[in-house]
Short mmCIF file of N, CA and C and ligand atoms in Angstrom, two decimals:
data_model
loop_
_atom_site.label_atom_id
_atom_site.label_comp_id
_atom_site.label_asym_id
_atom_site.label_seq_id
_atom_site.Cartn_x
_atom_site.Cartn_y
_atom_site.Cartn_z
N UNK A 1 -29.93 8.66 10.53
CA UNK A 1 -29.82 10.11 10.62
C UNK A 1 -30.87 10.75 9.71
N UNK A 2 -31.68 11.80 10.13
CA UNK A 2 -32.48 12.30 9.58
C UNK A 2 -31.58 13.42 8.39
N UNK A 3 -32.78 13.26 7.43
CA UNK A 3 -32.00 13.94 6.24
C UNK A 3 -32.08 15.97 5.96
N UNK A 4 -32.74 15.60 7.29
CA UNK A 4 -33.27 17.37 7.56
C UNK A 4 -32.25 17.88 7.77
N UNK A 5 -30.77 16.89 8.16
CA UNK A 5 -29.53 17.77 8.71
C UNK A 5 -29.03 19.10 8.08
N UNK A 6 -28.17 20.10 8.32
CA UNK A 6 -27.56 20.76 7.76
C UNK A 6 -26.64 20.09 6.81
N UNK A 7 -26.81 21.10 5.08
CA UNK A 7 -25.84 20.51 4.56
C UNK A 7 -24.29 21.15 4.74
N UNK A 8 -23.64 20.35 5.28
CA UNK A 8 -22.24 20.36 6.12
C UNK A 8 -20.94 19.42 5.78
N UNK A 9 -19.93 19.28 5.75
CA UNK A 9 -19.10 18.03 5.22
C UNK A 9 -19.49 17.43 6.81
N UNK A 10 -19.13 17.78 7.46
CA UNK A 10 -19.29 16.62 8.97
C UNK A 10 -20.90 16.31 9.12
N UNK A 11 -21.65 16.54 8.39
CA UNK A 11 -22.74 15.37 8.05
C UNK A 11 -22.65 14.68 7.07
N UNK A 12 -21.99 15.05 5.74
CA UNK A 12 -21.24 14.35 4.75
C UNK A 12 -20.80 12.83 5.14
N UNK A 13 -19.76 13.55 5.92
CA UNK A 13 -19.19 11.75 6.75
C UNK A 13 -19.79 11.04 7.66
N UNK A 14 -20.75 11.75 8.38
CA UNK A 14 -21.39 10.92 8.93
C UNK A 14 -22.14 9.89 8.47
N UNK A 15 -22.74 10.45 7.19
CA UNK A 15 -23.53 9.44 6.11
C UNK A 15 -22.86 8.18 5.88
N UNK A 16 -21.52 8.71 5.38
CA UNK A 16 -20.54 7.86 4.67
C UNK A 16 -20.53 6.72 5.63
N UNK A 17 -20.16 7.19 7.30
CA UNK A 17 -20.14 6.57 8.29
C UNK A 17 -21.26 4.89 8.01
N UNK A 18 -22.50 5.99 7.92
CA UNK A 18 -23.75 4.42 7.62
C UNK A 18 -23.99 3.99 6.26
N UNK A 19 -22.62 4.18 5.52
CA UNK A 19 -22.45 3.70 4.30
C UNK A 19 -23.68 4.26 3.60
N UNK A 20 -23.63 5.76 3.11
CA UNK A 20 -24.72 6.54 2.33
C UNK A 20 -24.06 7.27 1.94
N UNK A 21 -24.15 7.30 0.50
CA UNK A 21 -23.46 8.41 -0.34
C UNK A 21 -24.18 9.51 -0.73
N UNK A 22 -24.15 10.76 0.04
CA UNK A 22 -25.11 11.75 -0.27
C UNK A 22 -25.02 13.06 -0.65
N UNK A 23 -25.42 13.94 -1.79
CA UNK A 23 -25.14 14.86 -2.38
C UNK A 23 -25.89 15.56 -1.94
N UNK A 24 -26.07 17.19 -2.42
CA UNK A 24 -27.31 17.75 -2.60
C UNK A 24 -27.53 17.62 -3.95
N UNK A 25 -29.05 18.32 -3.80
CA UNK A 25 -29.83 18.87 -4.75
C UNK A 25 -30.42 20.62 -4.76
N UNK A 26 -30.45 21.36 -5.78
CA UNK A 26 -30.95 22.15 -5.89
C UNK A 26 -32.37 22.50 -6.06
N UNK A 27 -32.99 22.75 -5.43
CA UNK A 27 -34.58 23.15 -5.42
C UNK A 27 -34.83 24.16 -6.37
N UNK A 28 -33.92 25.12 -6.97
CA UNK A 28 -34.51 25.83 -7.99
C UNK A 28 -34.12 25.08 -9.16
N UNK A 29 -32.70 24.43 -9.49
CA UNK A 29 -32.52 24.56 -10.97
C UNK A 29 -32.40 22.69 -11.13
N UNK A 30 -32.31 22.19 -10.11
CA UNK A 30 -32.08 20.96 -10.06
C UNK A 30 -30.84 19.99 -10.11
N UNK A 31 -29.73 21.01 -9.89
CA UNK A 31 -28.40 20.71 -10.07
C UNK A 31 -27.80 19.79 -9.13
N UNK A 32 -26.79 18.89 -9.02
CA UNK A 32 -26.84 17.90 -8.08
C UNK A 32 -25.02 18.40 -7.60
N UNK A 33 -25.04 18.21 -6.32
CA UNK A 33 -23.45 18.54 -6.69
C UNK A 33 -22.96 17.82 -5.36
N UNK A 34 -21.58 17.03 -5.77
CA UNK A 34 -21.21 15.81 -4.64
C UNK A 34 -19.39 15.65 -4.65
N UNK A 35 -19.37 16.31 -3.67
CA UNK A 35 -19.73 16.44 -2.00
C UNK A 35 -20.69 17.58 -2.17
N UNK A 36 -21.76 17.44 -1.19
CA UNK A 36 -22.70 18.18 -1.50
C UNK A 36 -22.07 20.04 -1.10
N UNK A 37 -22.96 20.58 -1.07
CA UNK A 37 -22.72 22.41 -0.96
C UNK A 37 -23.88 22.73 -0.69
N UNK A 38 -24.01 23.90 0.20
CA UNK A 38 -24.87 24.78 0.89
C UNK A 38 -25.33 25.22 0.12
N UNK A 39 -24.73 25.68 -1.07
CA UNK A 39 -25.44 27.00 -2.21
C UNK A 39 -25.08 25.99 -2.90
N UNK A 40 -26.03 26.23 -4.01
CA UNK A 40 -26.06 25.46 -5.71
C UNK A 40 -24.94 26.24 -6.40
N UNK A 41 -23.93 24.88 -6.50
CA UNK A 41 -23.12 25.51 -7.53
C UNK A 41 -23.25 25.81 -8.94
N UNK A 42 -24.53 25.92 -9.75
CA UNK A 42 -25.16 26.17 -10.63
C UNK A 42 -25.71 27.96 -11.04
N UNK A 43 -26.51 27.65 -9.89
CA UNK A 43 -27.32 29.09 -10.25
C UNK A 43 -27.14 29.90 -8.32
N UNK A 44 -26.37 29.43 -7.53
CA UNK A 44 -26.37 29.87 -6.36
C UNK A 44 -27.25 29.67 -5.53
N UNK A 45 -28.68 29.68 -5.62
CA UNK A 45 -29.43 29.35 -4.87
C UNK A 45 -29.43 28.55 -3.60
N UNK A 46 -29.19 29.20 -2.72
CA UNK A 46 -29.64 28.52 -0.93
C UNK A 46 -30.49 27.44 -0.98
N UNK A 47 -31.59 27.38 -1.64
CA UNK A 47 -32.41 26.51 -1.33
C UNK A 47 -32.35 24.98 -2.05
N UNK A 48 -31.43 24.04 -0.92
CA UNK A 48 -30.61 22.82 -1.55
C UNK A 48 -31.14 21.90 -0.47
N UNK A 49 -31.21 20.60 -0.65
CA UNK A 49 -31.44 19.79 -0.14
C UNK A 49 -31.06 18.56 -0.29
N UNK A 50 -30.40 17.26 0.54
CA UNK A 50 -30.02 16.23 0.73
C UNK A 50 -30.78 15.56 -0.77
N UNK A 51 -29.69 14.35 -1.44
CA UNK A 51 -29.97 13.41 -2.00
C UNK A 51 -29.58 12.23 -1.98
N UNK A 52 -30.04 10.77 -2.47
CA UNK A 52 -29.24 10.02 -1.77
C UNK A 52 -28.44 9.66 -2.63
N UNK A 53 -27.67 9.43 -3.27
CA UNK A 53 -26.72 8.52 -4.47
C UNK A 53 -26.49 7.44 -4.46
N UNK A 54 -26.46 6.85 -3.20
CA UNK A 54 -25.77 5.47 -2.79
C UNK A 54 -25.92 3.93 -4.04
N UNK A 55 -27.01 4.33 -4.50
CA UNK A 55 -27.12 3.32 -5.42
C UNK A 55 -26.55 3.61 -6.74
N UNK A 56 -25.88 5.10 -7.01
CA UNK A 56 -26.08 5.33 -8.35
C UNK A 56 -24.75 4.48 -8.91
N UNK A 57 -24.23 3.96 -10.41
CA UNK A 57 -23.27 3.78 -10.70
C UNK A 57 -22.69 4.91 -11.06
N UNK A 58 -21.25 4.37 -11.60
CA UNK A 58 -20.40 5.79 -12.41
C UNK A 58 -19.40 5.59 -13.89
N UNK A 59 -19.12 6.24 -14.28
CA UNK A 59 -17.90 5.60 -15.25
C UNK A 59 -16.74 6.38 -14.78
N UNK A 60 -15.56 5.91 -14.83
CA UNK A 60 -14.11 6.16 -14.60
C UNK A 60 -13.85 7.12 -15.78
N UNK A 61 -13.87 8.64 -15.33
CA UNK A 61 -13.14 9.76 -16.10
C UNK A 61 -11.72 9.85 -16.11
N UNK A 62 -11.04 9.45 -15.36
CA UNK A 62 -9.63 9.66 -15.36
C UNK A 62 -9.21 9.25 -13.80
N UNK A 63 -8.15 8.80 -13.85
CA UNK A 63 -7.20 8.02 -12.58
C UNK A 63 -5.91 8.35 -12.40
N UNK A 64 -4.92 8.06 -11.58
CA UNK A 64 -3.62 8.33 -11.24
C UNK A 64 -3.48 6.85 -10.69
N UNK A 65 -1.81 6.30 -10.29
CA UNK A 65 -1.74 5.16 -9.72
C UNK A 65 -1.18 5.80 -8.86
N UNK A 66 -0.87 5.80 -7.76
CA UNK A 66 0.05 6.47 -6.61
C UNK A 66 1.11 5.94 -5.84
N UNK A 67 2.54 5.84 -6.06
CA UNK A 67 3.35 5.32 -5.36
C UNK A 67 3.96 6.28 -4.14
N UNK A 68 3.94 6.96 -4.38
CA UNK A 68 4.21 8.43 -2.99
C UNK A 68 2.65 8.89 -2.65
N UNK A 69 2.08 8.67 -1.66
CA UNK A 69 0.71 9.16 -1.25
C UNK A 69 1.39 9.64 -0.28
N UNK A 70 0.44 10.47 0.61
CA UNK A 70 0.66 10.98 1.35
C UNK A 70 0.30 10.24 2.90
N UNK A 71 0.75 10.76 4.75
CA UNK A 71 1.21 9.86 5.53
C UNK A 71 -0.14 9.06 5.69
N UNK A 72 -1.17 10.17 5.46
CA UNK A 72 -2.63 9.35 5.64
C UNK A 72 -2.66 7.66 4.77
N UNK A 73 -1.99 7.72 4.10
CA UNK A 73 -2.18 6.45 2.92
C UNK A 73 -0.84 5.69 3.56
N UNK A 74 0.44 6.22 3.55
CA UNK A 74 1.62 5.33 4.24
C UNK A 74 0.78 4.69 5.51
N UNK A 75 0.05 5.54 6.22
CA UNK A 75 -0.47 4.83 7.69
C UNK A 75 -1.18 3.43 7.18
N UNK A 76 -1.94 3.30 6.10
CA UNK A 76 -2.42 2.20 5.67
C UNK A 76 -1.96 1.22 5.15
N UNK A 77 -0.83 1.09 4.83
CA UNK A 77 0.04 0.04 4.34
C UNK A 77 0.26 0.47 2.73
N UNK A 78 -0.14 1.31 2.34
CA UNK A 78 0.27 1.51 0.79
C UNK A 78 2.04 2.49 0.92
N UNK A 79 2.61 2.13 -0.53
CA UNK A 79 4.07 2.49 -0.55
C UNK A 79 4.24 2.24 -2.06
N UNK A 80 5.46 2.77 -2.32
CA UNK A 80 5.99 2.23 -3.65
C UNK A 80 5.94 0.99 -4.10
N UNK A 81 5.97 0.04 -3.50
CA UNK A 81 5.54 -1.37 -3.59
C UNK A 81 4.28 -1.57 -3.40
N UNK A 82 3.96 -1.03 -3.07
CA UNK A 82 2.03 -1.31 -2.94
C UNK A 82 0.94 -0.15 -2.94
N UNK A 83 1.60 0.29 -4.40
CA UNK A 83 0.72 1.56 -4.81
C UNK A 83 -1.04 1.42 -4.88
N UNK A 84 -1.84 2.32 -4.60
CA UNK A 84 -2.96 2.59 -5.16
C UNK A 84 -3.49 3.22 -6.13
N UNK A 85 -5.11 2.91 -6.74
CA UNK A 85 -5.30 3.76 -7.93
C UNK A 85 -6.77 4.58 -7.44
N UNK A 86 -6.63 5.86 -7.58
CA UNK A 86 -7.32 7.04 -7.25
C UNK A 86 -7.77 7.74 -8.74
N UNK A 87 -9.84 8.18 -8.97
CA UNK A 87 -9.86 8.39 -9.61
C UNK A 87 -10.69 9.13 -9.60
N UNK A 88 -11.14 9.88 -11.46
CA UNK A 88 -12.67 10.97 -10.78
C UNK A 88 -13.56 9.87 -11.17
N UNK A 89 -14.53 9.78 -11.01
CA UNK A 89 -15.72 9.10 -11.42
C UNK A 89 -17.17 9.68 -11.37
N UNK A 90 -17.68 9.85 -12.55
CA UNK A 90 -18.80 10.17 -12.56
C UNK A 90 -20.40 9.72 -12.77
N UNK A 91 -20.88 9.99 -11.98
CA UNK A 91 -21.72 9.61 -11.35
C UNK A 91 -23.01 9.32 -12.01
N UNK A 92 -23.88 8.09 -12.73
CA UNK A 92 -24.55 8.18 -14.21
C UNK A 92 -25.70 9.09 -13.87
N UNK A 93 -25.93 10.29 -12.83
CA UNK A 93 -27.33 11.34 -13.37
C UNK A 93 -26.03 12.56 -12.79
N UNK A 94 -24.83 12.83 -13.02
CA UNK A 94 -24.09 13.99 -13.28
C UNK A 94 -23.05 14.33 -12.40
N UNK A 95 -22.69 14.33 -11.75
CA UNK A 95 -21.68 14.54 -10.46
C UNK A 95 -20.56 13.82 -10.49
N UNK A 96 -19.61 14.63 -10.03
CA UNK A 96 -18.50 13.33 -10.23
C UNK A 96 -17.63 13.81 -8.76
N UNK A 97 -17.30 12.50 -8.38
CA UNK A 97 -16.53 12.49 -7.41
C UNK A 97 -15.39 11.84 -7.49
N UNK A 98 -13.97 12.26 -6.49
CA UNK A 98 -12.93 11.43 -6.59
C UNK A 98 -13.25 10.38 -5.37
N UNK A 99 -12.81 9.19 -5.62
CA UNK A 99 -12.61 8.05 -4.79
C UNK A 99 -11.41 6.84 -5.18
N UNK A 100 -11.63 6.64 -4.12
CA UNK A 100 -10.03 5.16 -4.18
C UNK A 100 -10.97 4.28 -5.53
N UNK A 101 -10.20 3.89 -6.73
CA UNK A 101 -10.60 2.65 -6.95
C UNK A 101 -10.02 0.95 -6.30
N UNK A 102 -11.05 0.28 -6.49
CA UNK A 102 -10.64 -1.32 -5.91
C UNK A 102 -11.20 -2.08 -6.95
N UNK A 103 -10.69 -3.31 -6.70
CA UNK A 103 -10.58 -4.26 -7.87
C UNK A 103 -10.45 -3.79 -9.07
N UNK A 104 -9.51 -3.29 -9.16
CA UNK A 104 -8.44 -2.78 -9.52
C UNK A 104 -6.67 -2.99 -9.38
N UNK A 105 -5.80 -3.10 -10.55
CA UNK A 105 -4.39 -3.43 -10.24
C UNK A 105 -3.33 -2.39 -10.31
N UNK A 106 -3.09 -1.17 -9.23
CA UNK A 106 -2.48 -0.29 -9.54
C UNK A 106 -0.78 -0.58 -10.27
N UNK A 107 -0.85 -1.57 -10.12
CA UNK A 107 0.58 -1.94 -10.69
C UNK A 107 0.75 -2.19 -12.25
N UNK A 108 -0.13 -2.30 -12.76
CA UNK A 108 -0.82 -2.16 -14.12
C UNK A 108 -1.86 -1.53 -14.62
N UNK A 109 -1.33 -0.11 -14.88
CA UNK A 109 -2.39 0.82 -15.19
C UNK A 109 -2.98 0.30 -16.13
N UNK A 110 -2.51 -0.40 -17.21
CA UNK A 110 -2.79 -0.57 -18.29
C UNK A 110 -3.78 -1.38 -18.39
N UNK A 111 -4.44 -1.87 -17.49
CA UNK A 111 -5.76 -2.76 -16.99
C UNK A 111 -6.54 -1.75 -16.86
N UNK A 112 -6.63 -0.42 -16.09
CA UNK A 112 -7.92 0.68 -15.95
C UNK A 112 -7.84 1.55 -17.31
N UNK A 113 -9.31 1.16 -17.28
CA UNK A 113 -9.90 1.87 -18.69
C UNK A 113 -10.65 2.89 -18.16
N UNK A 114 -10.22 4.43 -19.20
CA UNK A 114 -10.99 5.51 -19.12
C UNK A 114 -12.14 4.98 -19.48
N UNK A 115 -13.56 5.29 -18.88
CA UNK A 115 -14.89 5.19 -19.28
C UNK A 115 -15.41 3.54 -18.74
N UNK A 116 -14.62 3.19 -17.95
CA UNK A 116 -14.67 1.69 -17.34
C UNK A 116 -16.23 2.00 -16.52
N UNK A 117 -17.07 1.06 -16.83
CA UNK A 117 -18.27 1.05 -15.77
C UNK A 117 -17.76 0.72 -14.46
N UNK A 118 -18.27 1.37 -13.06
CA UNK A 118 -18.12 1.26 -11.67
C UNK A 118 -19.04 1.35 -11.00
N UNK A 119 -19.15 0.59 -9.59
CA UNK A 119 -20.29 0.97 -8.69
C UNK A 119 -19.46 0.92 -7.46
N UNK A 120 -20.27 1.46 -6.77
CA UNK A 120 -20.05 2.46 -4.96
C UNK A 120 -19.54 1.24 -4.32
N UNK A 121 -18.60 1.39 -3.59
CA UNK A 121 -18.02 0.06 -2.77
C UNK A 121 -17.29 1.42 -1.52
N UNK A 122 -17.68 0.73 -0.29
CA UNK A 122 -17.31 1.70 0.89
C UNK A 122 -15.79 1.21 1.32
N UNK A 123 -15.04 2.16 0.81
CA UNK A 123 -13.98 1.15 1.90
C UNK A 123 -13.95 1.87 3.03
N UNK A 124 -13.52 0.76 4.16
CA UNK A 124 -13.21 1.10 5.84
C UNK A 124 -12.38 1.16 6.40
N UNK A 125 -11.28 1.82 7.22
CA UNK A 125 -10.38 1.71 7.45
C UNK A 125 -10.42 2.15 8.94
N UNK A 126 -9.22 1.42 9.67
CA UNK A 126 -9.69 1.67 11.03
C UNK A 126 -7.86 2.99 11.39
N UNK A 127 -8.62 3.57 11.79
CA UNK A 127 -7.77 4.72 12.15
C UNK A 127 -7.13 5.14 13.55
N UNK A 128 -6.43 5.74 14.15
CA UNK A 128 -5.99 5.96 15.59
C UNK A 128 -7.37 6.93 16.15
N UNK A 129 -8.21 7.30 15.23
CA UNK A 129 -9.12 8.19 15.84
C UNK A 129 -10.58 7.15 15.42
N UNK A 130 -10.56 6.06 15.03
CA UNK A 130 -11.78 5.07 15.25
C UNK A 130 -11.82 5.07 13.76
N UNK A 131 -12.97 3.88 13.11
CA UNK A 131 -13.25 3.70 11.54
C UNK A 131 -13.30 4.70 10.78
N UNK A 132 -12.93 4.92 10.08
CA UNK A 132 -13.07 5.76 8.97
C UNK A 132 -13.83 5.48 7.31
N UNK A 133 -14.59 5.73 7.18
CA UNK A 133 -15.50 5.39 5.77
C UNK A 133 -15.44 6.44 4.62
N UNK A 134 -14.62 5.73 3.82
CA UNK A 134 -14.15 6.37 2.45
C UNK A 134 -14.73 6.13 0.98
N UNK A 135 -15.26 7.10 0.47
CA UNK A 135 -15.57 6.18 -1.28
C UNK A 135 -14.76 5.75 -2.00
N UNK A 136 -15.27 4.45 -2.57
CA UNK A 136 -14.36 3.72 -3.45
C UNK A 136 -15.85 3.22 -4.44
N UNK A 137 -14.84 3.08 -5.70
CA UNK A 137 -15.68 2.47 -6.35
C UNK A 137 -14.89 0.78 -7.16
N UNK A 138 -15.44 0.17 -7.49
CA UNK A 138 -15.11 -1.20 -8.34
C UNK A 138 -15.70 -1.27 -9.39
N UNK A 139 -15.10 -2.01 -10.51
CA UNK A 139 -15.66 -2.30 -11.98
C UNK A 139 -17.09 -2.96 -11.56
N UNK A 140 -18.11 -2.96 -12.31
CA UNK A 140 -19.22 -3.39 -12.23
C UNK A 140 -18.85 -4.81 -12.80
ZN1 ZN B 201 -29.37 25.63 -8.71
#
């Protein structure tokens, strides 16, 4: 996919789709912001453009373990017995995004460390409406 697209969330996922994690950038102030935005959430400025992240690492700002998710997550096999851990993570040149963590033991929080090094891991999930491609990240 060419990167000329509109910045849009349904080009967002499409990226995600070919496993590309992509933000914008701001052309005036240089601000990066992910999920990306039309206007710079910085200084406002319109004039923003695609970046790629996919390689960047992150550190683990803070997490939840989740035993009640919601039906999107019951559809996947997670439950009180087989909770997940969901976190922000930020991104090492500024951005932070939430994503599923993996390798990871939600059943022992006490294993995830605030400030834990992570890198980009796609998880896939196949859905009643076809694959679905979600961020996750894993301990480095
Ligand atoms: Zn800006």
């Amino acid at each position: 996919m060419s990167t000329e697209k509109p910045i849009l969330q349904s080009n967002y996922l499409d990226f995600l789709k070919e496993r590309r994690l992509m933000g914008s950038k701001c052309k005036t102030c240089g601000q990066v912001d992910l999920p990306p935005r039309p206007i710079c959430s910085k200084c406002l400025s319109p004039d923003v453009g695609w970046i790629d992240l996919t390689g960047q690492n992150g550190t683990l700002t803070t997490f939840s373990c989740v035993h009640v998710g919601t039906r999107k997550f019951e559809e996947r096999g997670y439950s009180a017995k087989n909770p997940y851990a969901f976190g922000v993570v930020t991104l090492d040149n500024g951005p932070a995004i939430t994503a599923l963590l993996q390798g990871v033991d939600p059943k022992k929080p006490e294993t995830i460390k605030i400030g834990m090094k992570l890198k980009l891991k796609f998880v896939e999930t196949q859905t009643p409406a076809g694959p679905q491609v979600d961020v996750g990240f894993e301990p480095v």
